[in-house]
PDB file of C-alpha atoms in Angstrom:
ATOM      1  CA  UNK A  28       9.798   9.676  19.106  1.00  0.00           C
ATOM      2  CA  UNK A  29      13.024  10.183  16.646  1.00  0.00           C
ATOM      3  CA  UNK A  30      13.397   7.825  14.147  1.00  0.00           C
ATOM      4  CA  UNK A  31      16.602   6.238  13.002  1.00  0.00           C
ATOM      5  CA  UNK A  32      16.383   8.193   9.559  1.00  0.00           C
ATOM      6  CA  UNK A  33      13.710   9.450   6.861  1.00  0.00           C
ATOM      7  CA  UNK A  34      14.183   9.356   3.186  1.00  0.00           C
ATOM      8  CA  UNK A  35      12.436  12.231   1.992  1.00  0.00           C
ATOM      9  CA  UNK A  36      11.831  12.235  -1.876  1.00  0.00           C
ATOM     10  CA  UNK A  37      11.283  16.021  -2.776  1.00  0.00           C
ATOM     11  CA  UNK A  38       9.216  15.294  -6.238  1.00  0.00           C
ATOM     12  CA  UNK A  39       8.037  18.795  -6.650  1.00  0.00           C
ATOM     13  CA  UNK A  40       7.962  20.895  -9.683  1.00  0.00           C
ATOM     14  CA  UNK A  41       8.753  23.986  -8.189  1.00  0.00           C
ATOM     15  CA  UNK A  42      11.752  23.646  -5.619  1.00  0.00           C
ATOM     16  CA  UNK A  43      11.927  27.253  -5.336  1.00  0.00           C
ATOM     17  CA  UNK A  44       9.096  27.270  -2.606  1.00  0.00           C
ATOM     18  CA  UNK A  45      10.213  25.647   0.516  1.00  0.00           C
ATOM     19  CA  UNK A  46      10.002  22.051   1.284  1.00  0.00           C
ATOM     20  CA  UNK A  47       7.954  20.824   4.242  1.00  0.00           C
ATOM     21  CA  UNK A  48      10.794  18.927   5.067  1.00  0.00           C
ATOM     22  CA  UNK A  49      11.708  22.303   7.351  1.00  0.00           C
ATOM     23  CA  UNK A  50       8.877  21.287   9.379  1.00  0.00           C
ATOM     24  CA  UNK A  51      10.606  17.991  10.449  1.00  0.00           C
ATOM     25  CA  UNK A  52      13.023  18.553  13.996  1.00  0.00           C
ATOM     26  CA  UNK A  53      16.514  19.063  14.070  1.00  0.00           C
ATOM     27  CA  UNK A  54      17.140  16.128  15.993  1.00  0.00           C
ATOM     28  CA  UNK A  55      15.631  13.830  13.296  1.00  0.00           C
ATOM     29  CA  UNK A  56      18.023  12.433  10.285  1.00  0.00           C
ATOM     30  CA  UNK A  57      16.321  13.092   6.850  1.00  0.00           C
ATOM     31  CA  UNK A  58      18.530  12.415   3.624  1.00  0.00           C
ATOM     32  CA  UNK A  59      16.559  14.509   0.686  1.00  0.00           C
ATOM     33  CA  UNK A  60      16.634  13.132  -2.811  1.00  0.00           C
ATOM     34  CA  UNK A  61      15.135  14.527  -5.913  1.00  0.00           C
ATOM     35  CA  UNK A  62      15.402  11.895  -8.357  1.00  0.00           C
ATOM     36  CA  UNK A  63      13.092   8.597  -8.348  1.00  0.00           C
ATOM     37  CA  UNK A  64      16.027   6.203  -9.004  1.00  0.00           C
ATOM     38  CA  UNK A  65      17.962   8.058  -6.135  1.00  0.00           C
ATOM     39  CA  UNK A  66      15.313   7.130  -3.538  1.00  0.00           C
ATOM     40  CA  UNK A  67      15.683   3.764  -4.156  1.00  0.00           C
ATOM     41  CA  UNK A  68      19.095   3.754  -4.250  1.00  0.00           C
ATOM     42  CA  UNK A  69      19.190   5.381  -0.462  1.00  0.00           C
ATOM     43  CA  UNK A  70      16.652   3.109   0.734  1.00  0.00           C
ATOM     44  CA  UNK A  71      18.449   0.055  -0.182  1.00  0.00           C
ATOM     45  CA  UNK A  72      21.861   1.701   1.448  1.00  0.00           C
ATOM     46  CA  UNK A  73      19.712   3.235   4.511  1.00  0.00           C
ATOM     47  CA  UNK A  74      17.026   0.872   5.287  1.00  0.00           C
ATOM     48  CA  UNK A  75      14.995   4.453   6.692  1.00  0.00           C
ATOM     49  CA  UNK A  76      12.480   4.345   8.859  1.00  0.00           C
ATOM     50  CA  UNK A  77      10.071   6.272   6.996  1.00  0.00           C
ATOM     51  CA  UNK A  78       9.794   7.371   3.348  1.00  0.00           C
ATOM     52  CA  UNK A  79       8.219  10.542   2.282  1.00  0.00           C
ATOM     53  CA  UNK A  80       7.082  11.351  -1.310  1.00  0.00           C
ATOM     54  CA  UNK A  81       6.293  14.873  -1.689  1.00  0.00           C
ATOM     55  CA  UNK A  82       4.290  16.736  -4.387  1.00  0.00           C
ATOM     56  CA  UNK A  83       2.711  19.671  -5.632  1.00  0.00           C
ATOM     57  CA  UNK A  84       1.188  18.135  -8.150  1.00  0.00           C
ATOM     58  CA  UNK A  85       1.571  14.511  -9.240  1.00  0.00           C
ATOM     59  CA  UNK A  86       2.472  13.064 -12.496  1.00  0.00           C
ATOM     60  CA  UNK A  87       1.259   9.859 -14.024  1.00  0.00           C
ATOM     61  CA  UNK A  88       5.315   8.610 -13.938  1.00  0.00           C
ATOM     62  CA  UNK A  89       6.068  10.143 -10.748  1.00  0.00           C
ATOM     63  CA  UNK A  90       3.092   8.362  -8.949  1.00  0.00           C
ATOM     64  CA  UNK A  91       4.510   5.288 -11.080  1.00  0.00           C
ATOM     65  CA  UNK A  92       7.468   5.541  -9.521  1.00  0.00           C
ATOM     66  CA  UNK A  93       6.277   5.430  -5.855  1.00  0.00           C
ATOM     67  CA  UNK A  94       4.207   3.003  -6.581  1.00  0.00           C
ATOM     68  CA  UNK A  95       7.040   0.486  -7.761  1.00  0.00           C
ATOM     69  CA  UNK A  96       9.624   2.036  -4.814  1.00  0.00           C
ATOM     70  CA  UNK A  97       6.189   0.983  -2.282  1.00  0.00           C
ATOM     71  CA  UNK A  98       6.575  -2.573  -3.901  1.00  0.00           C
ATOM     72  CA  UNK A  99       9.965  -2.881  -3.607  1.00  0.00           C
ATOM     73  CA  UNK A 100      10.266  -1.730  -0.068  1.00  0.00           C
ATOM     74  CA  UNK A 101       7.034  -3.015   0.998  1.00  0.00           C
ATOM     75  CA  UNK A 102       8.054  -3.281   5.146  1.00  0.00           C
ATOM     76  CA  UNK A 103       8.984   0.395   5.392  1.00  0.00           C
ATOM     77  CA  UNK A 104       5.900   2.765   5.581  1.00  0.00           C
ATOM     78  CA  UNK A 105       5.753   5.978   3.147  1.00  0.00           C
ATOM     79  CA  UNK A 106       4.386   9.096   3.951  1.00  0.00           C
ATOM     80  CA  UNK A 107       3.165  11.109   0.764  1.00  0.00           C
ATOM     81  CA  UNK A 108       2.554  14.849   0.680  1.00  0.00           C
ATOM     82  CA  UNK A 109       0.592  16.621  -1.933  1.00  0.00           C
ATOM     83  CA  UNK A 110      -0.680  20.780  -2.949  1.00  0.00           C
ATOM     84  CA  UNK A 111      -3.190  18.876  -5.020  1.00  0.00           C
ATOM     85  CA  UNK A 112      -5.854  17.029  -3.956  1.00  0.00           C
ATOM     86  CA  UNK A 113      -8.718  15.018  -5.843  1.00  0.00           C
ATOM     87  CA  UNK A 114     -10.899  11.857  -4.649  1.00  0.00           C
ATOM     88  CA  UNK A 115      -8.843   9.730  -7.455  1.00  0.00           C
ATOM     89  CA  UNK A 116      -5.694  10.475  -5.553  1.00  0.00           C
ATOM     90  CA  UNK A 117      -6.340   9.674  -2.098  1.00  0.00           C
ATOM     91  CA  UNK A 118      -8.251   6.886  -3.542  1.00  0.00           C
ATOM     92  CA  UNK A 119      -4.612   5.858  -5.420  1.00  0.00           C
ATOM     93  CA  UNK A 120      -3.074   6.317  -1.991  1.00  0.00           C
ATOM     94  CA  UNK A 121      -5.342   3.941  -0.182  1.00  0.00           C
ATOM     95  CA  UNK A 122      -4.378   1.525  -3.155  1.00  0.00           C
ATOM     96  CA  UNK A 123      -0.693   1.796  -2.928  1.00  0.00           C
ATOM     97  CA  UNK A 124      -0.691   0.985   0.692  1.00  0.00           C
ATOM     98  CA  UNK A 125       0.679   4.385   1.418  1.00  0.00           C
ATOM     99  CA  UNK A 126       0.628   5.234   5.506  1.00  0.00           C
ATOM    100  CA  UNK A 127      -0.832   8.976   5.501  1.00  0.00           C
ATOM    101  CA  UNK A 128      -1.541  11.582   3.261  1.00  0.00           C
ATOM    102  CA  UNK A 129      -1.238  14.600   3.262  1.00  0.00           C
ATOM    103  CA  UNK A 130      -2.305  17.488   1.914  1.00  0.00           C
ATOM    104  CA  UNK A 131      -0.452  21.141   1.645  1.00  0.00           C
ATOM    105  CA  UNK A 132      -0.441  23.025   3.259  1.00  0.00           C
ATOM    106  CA  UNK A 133      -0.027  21.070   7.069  1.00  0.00           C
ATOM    107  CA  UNK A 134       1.048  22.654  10.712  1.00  0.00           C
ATOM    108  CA  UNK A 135       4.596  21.167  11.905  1.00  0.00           C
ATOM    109  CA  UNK A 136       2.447  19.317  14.556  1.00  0.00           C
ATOM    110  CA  UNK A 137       0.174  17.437  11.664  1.00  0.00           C
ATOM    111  CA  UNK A 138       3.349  16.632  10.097  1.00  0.00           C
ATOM    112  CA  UNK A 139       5.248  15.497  13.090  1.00  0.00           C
ATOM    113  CA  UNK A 140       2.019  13.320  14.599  1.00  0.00           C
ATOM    114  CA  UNK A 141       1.735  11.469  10.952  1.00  0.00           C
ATOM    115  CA  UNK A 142       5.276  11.049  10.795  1.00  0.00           C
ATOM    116  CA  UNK A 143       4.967   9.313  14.506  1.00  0.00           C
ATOM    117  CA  UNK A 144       1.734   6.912  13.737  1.00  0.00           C
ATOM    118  CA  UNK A 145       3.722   5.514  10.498  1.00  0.00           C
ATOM    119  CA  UNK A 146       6.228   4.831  12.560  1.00  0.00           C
ATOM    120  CA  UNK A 147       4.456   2.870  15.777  1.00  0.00           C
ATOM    121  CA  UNK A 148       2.054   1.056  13.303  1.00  0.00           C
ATOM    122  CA  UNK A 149       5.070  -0.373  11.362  1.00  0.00           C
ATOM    123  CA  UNK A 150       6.873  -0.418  14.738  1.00  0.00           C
ATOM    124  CA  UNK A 151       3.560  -2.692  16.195  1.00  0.00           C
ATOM    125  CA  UNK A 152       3.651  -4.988  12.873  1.00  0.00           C
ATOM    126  CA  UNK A 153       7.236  -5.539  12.907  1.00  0.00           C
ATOM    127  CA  UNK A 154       8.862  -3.893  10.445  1.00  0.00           C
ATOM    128  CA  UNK A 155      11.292  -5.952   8.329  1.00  0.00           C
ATOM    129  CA  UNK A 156      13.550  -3.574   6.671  1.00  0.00           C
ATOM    130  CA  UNK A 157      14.936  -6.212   3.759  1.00  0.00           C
ATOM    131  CA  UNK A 158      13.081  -5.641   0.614  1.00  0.00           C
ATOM    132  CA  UNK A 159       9.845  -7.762   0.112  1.00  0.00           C
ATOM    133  CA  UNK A 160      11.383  -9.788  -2.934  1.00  0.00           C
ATOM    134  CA  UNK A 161      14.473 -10.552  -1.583  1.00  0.00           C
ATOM    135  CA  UNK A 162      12.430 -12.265   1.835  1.00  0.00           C
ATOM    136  CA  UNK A 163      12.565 -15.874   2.423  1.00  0.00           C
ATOM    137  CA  UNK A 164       8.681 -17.598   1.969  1.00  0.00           C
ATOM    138  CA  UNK A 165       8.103 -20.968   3.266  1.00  0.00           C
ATOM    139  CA  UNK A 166       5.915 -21.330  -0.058  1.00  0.00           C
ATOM    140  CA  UNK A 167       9.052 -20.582  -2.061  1.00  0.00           C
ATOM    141  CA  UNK A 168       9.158 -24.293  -3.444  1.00  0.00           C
ATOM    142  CA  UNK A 169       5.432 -24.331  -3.931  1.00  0.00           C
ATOM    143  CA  UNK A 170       3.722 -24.624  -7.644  1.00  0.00           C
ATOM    144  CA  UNK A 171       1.518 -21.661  -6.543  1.00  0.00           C
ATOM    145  CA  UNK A 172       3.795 -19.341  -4.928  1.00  0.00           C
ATOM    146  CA  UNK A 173       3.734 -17.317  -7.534  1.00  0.00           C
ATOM    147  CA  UNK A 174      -0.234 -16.825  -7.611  1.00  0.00           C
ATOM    148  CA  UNK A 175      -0.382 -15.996  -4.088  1.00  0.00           C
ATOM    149  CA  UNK A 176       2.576 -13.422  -4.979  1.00  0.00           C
ATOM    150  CA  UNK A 177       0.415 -12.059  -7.871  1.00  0.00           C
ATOM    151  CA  UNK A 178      -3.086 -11.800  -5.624  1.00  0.00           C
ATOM    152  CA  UNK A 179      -0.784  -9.677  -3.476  1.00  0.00           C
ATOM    153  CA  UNK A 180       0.276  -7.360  -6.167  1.00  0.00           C
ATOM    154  CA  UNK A 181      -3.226  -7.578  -8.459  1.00  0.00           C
ATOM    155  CA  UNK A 182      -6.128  -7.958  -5.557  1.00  0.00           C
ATOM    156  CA  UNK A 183      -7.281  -4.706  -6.295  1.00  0.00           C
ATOM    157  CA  UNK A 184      -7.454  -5.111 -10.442  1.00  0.00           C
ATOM    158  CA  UNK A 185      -9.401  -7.953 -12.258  1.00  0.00           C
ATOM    159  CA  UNK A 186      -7.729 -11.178 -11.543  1.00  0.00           C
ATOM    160  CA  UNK A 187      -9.024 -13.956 -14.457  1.00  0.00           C
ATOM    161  CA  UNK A 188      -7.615 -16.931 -13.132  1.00  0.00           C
ATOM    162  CA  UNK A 189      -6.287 -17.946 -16.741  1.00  0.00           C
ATOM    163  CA  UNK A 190      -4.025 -15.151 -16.311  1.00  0.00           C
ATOM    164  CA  UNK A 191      -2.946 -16.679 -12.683  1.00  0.00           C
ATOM    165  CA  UNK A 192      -2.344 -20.075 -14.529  1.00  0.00           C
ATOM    166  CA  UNK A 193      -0.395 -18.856 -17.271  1.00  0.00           C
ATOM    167  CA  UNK A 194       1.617 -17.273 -14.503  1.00  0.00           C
ATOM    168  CA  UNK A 195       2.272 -20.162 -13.022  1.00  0.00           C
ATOM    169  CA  UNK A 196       3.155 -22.415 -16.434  1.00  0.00           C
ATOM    170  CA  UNK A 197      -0.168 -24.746 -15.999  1.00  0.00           C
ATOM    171  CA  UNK A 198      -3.007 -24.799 -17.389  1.00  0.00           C
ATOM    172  CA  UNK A 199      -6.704 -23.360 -15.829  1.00  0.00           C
ATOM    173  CA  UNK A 200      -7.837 -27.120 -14.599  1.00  0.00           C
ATOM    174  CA  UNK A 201      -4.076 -27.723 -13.075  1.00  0.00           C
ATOM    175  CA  UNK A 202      -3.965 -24.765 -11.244  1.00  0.00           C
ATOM    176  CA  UNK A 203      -7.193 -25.017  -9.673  1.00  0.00           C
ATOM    177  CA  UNK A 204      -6.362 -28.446  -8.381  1.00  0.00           C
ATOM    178  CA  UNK A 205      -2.857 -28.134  -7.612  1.00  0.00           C
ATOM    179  CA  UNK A 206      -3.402 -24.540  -5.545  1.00  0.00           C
ATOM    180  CA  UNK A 207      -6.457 -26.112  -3.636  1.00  0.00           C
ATOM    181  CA  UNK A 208      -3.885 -28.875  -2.754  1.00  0.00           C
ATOM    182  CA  UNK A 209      -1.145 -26.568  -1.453  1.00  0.00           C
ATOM    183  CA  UNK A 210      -3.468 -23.508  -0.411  1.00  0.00           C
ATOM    184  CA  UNK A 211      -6.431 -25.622   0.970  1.00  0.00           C
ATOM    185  CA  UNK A 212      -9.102 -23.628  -0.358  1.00  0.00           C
ATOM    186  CA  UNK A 213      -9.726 -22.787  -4.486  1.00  0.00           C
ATOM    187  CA  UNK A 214      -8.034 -19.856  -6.230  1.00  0.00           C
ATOM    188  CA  UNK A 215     -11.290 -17.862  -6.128  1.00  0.00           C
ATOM    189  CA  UNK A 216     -11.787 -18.739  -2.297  1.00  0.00           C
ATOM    190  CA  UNK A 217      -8.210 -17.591  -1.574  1.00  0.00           C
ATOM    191  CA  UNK A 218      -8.290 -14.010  -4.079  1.00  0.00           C
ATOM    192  CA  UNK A 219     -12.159 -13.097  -1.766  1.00  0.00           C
ATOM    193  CA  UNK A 220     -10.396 -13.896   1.786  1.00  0.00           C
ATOM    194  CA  UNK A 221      -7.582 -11.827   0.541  1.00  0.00           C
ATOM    195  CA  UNK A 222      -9.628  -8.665  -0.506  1.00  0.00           C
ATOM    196  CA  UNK A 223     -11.773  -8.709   2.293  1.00  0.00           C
ATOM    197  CA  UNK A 224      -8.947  -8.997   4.576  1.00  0.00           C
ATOM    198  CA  UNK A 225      -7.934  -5.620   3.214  1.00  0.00           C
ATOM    199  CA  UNK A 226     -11.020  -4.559   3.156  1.00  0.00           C
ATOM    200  CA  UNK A 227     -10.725  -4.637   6.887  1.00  0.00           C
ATOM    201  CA  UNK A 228      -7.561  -2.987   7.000  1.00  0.00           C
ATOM    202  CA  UNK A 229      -9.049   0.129   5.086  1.00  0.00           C
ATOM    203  CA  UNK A 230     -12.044  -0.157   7.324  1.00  0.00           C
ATOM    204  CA  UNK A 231     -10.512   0.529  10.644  1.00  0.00           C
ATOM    205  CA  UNK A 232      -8.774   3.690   8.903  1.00  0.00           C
ATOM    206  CA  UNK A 233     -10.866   6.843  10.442  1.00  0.00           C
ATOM    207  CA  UNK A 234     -13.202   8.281   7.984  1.00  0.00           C
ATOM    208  CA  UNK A 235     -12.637   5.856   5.405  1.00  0.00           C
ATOM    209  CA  UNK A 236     -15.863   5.704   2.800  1.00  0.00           C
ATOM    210  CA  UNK A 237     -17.240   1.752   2.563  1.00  0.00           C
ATOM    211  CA  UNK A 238     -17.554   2.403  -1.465  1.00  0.00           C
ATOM    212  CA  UNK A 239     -14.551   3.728  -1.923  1.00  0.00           C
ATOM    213  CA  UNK A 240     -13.022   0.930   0.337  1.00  0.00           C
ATOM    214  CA  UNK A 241     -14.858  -1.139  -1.874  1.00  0.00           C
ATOM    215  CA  UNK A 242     -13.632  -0.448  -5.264  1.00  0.00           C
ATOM    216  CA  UNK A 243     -10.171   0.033  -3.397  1.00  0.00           C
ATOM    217  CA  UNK A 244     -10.120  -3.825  -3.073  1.00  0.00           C
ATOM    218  CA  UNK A 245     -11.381  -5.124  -6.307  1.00  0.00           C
ATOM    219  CA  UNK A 246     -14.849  -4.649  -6.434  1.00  0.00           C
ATOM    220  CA  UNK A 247     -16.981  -3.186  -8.943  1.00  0.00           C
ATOM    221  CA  UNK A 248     -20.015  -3.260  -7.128  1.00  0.00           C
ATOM    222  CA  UNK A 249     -20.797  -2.019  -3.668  1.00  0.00           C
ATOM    223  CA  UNK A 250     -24.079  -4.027  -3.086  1.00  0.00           C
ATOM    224  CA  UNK A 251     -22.238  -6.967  -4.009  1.00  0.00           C
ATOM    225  CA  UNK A 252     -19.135  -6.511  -1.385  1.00  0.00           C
ATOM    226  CA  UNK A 253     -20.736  -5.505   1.397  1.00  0.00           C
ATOM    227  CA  UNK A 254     -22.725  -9.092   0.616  1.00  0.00           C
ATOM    228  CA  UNK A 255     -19.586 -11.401   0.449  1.00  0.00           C
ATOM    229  CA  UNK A 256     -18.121  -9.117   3.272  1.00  0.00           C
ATOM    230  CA  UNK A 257     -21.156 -10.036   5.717  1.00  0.00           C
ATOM    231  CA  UNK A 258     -21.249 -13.844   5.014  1.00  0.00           C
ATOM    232  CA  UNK A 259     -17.237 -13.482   5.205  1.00  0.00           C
ATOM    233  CA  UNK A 260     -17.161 -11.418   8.505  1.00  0.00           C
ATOM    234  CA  UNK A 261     -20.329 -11.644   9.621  1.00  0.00           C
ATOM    235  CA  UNK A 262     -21.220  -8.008   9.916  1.00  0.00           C
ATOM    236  CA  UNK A 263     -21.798  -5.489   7.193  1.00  0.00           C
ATOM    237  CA  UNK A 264     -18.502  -3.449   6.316  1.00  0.00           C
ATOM    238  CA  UNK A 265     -20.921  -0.176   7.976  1.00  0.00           C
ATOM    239  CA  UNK A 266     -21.016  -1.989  11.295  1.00  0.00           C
ATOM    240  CA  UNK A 267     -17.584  -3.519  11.258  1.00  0.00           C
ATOM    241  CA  UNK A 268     -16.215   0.217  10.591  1.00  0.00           C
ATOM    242  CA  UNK A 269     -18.680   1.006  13.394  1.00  0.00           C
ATOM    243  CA  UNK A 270     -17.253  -1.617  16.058  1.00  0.00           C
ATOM    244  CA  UNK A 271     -13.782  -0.947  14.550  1.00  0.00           C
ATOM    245  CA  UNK A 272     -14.385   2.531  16.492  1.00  0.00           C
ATOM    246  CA  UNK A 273     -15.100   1.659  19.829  1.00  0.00           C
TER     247      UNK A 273
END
C-alpha cells in the first residue's frame, strides 16, 4: 500500500539524530515540516493521507498544537511518534483521537504496518479530506447544532449543561426543551450515548485498559461507567472488549 502523500511534522528537539522518517519507502511521498503552523498550512494545500507528529519529548504547546491541527483536520488520521513514554501520554493520545502511537525506537516494519492500518481504517470509514468545520451538516440551521458540535469537542471534559446553553444563546430550561425537540432525546441522554459510543471505539482497540477507557470518555468513576455502559450496551465494557476480540 503507497499512499498518495504523508505530512510528516518533525517536532523534535534534537534534529541532529535522524528522523524515523528514513524508515518510510522511497516510493512513498512525505513532505517534512518543522514548524506547527507549517503543518497546517501543507495539509490544507495537500489534503495527505496521513499525518505524522514526531517527538522526543513532548511539550505542553507542541501537544497543543496537534491537538488543534487533529481538530481541524479531523477526516485525515495522524500517526504520532514519541522517545518518551508515560501512561498520561498515551492516555492524551487515546483522547485526541490520534490513530497509533508510537514509541522510539520502532523497526521499519512497525512503522510501515502502522502507517498501513491508519490508512485502511480511514480508507474503510471514508475519509473526507475537507476540514471538519468547513463540512456541510444537515443540523446547520438547527438551534442546537452548536451543542452537538461542542459534545463532540468536550465529551471527554465536564460538560454542565449551563455551559451548553450559554453556548447556544438560551437559557438552561430552553435548551433542554428545544434540543429534545430537534435531537429527540434530552441533552444528558444525547452527551451518555455519545461517550459510550466512544467508549466502544476505544474498546475494540487491542489492549486497551477499561479504566483508562473510562476516564478517556468523561468519566470519573469506573464503577459507575461500566454501570451506564451495561444498561446502554447490554454487556459490561470487560465482555464487550472480550466479544470485540473474536
Amino acid at each position: 500500500m503507497c499512499p498518495e502523500s504523508i505530512v510528516w511534522a518533525d517536532l523534535r528537539f534534537n534534529r541532529n539524530a535522524p528522523s524515523n522518517r528514513r524508515l518510510i519507502p522511497n516510493g512513498w511521498r512525505v513532505e517534512k515540516v518543522e514548524t506547527p503552523d507549517y503543518v497546517s498550512n501543507v495539509t490544507a494545500r495537500e489534503s495527505p493521507g496521513l499525518l505524522v507528529f514526531e517527538f522526543d519529548r513532548p511539550d505542553i504547546p507542541s501537544l497543543s498544537s496537534l491537538s488543534s491541527i487533529r481538530r481541524r483536520f479531523a477526516a485525515i488520521p495522524v500517526l504520532m511518534l514519541t522517545e518518551y513514554h508515560s501512561e498520561a501520554l498515551a492516555i492524551w493520545a487515546l483522547r485526541n483521537h490520534v490513530s497509533n502511537y508510537l514509541v522510539v525506537p520502532v523497526s521499519q516494519h512497525e512503522l510501515v504496518g502502522s502507517v498501513e492500518e491508519a490508512m485502511t481504517a480511514s480508507s474503510a470509514q471514508g475519509v473526507n479530506p475537507i476540514p471538519n468545520e468547513l463540512r456541510f451538516r444537515s443540523i446547520a440551521c438547527h438551534k442546537t447544532a452548536a451543542a452537538v458540535r461542542y459534545v463532540e469537542a468536550h465529551y471527554h471534559e465536564a460538560v454542565r449543561e449551563e455551559a451548553v446553553a450559554e453556548v447556544c444563546s438560551m437559557g438552561v430550561s430552553a435548551f433542554s426543551r428545544t434540543f429534545r425537540k430537534e435531537q429527540g432525546k434530552t441533552f444528558r441522554e444525547y452527551l451518555l450515548d455519545y461517550r459510550i459510543g466512544k467508549a466502544c471505539e476505544l474498546l475494540r482497540m487491542p489492549g486497551v485498559n477499561v479504566t483508562d477507557v473510562a476516564f478517556t470518555v468523561g468519566f470519573n468513576d469506573g464503577s459507575h461507567f461500566s454501570r451506564m455502559f451495561k444498561r446502554q450496551i447490554g454487556q459490561t465494557p470487560t465482555g464487550f472488549q472480550h466479544n470485540s476480540d473474536i
